[in-house]
Short mmCIF file of C-alpha atoms in Angstrom, two decimals:
data_model
loop_
_atom_site.label_atom_id
_atom_site.label_comp_id
_atom_site.label_asym_id
_atom_site.label_seq_id
_atom_site.Cartn_x
_atom_site.Cartn_y
_atom_site.Cartn_z
CA MET A 410 157.04 72.40 312.72
CA SER A 411 159.10 69.58 314.16
CA PRO A 412 162.88 69.40 313.63
CA LYS A 413 162.28 66.38 311.37
CA GLY A 414 159.85 68.49 309.31
CA LEU A 415 162.47 71.22 308.96
CA MET A 416 165.05 68.72 307.77
CA ASN A 417 162.64 67.38 305.17
CA LEU A 418 161.82 70.91 304.00
CA SER A 419 165.52 71.72 303.62
CA ALA A 420 166.13 68.51 301.67
CA GLU A 421 163.52 69.53 299.10
CA TYR A 422 165.66 72.51 298.14
CA ASP A 423 168.96 70.69 297.79
CA ASN A 424 168.67 70.34 294.00
CA ARG A 425 167.44 73.87 293.33
CA SER A 426 169.34 77.03 292.43
CA GLN A 427 171.29 79.00 295.02
CA ASN A 428 168.89 81.95 294.66
CA GLU A 429 165.91 79.79 295.56
CA CYS A 430 167.75 78.44 298.59
CA GLN A 431 168.58 81.96 299.75
CA THR A 432 164.95 83.01 299.33
CA LYS A 433 163.84 80.03 301.44
CA LEU A 434 166.28 80.98 304.20
CA VAL A 435 165.01 84.57 304.29
CA ILE A 436 161.39 83.41 304.49
CA LYS A 437 162.28 80.93 307.23
CA TRP A 438 164.04 83.70 309.21
CA ASN A 439 161.03 86.03 308.87
CA LEU A 440 158.62 83.30 310.01
CA ASN A 441 160.88 82.60 312.99
CA ARG A 442 160.90 86.30 313.96
CA LYS A 443 157.10 86.42 313.70
CA LYS A 444 156.83 83.37 315.96
CA ILE A 445 159.06 85.00 318.56
CA LEU A 446 157.00 88.19 318.41
CA VAL A 447 153.77 86.27 318.99
CA GLU A 448 155.28 84.44 321.96
CA ARG A 449 156.68 87.67 323.41
CA SER A 450 153.21 89.20 323.08
CA PHE A 451 151.60 86.28 324.94
CA GLN A 452 154.22 86.59 327.63
CA PHE A 453 153.50 90.33 327.94
CA PHE A 454 149.73 89.94 328.14
CA LEU A 455 149.99 87.20 330.74
CA GLY A 456 151.68 89.68 333.08
CA LEU A 457 155.24 88.32 332.82
CA ASN A 458 154.20 84.94 334.15
CA THR A 459 157.30 83.25 335.58
CA ASN A 460 156.68 79.87 333.95
CA ILE A 461 156.12 81.45 330.53
CA SER A 462 159.28 83.55 330.93
CA LYS A 463 161.30 80.49 331.88
CA TYR A 464 159.93 78.52 328.91
CA LEU A 465 160.80 81.30 326.44
CA LEU A 466 164.31 81.73 327.83
CA GLU A 467 164.97 77.99 327.70
CA HIS A 468 163.59 77.48 324.18
CA HIS A 469 164.52 80.72 322.42
CA GLY A 470 167.51 82.09 324.28
CA LYS A 471 168.16 85.44 325.91
CA GLU A 472 169.39 87.02 322.67
CA HIS A 473 165.89 86.82 321.17
CA PHE A 474 163.93 87.31 324.35
CA ASN A 475 165.65 90.30 325.96
CA ASP A 476 167.01 92.53 323.21
CA GLY A 477 163.61 93.73 321.96
CA SER A 478 164.69 93.36 318.33
CA ALA A 479 161.66 91.28 317.35
CA MET A 480 159.30 93.87 318.82
CA ASN A 481 161.26 96.76 317.26
CA HIS A 482 161.24 95.00 313.91
CA ALA A 483 157.49 94.51 314.02
CA TRP A 484 156.63 98.07 315.01
CA GLY A 485 159.15 99.71 312.65
#
């Protein structure tokens, strides 16, 4: 989803209750973690391809890419 799409999605919740807004944020966080997991998996199966690694570090940051938390979260 584009940044503009995210802004529009957020605007739709502005007039709703605080509980609904909190639920939306939790769902958004979970979807983001799933996306990172999928991208980490692609990076793994491509044999730690340098260009893929560089892309992930630039777009998702070392805190998500290196700490293993997304993988640990997925596998329990």
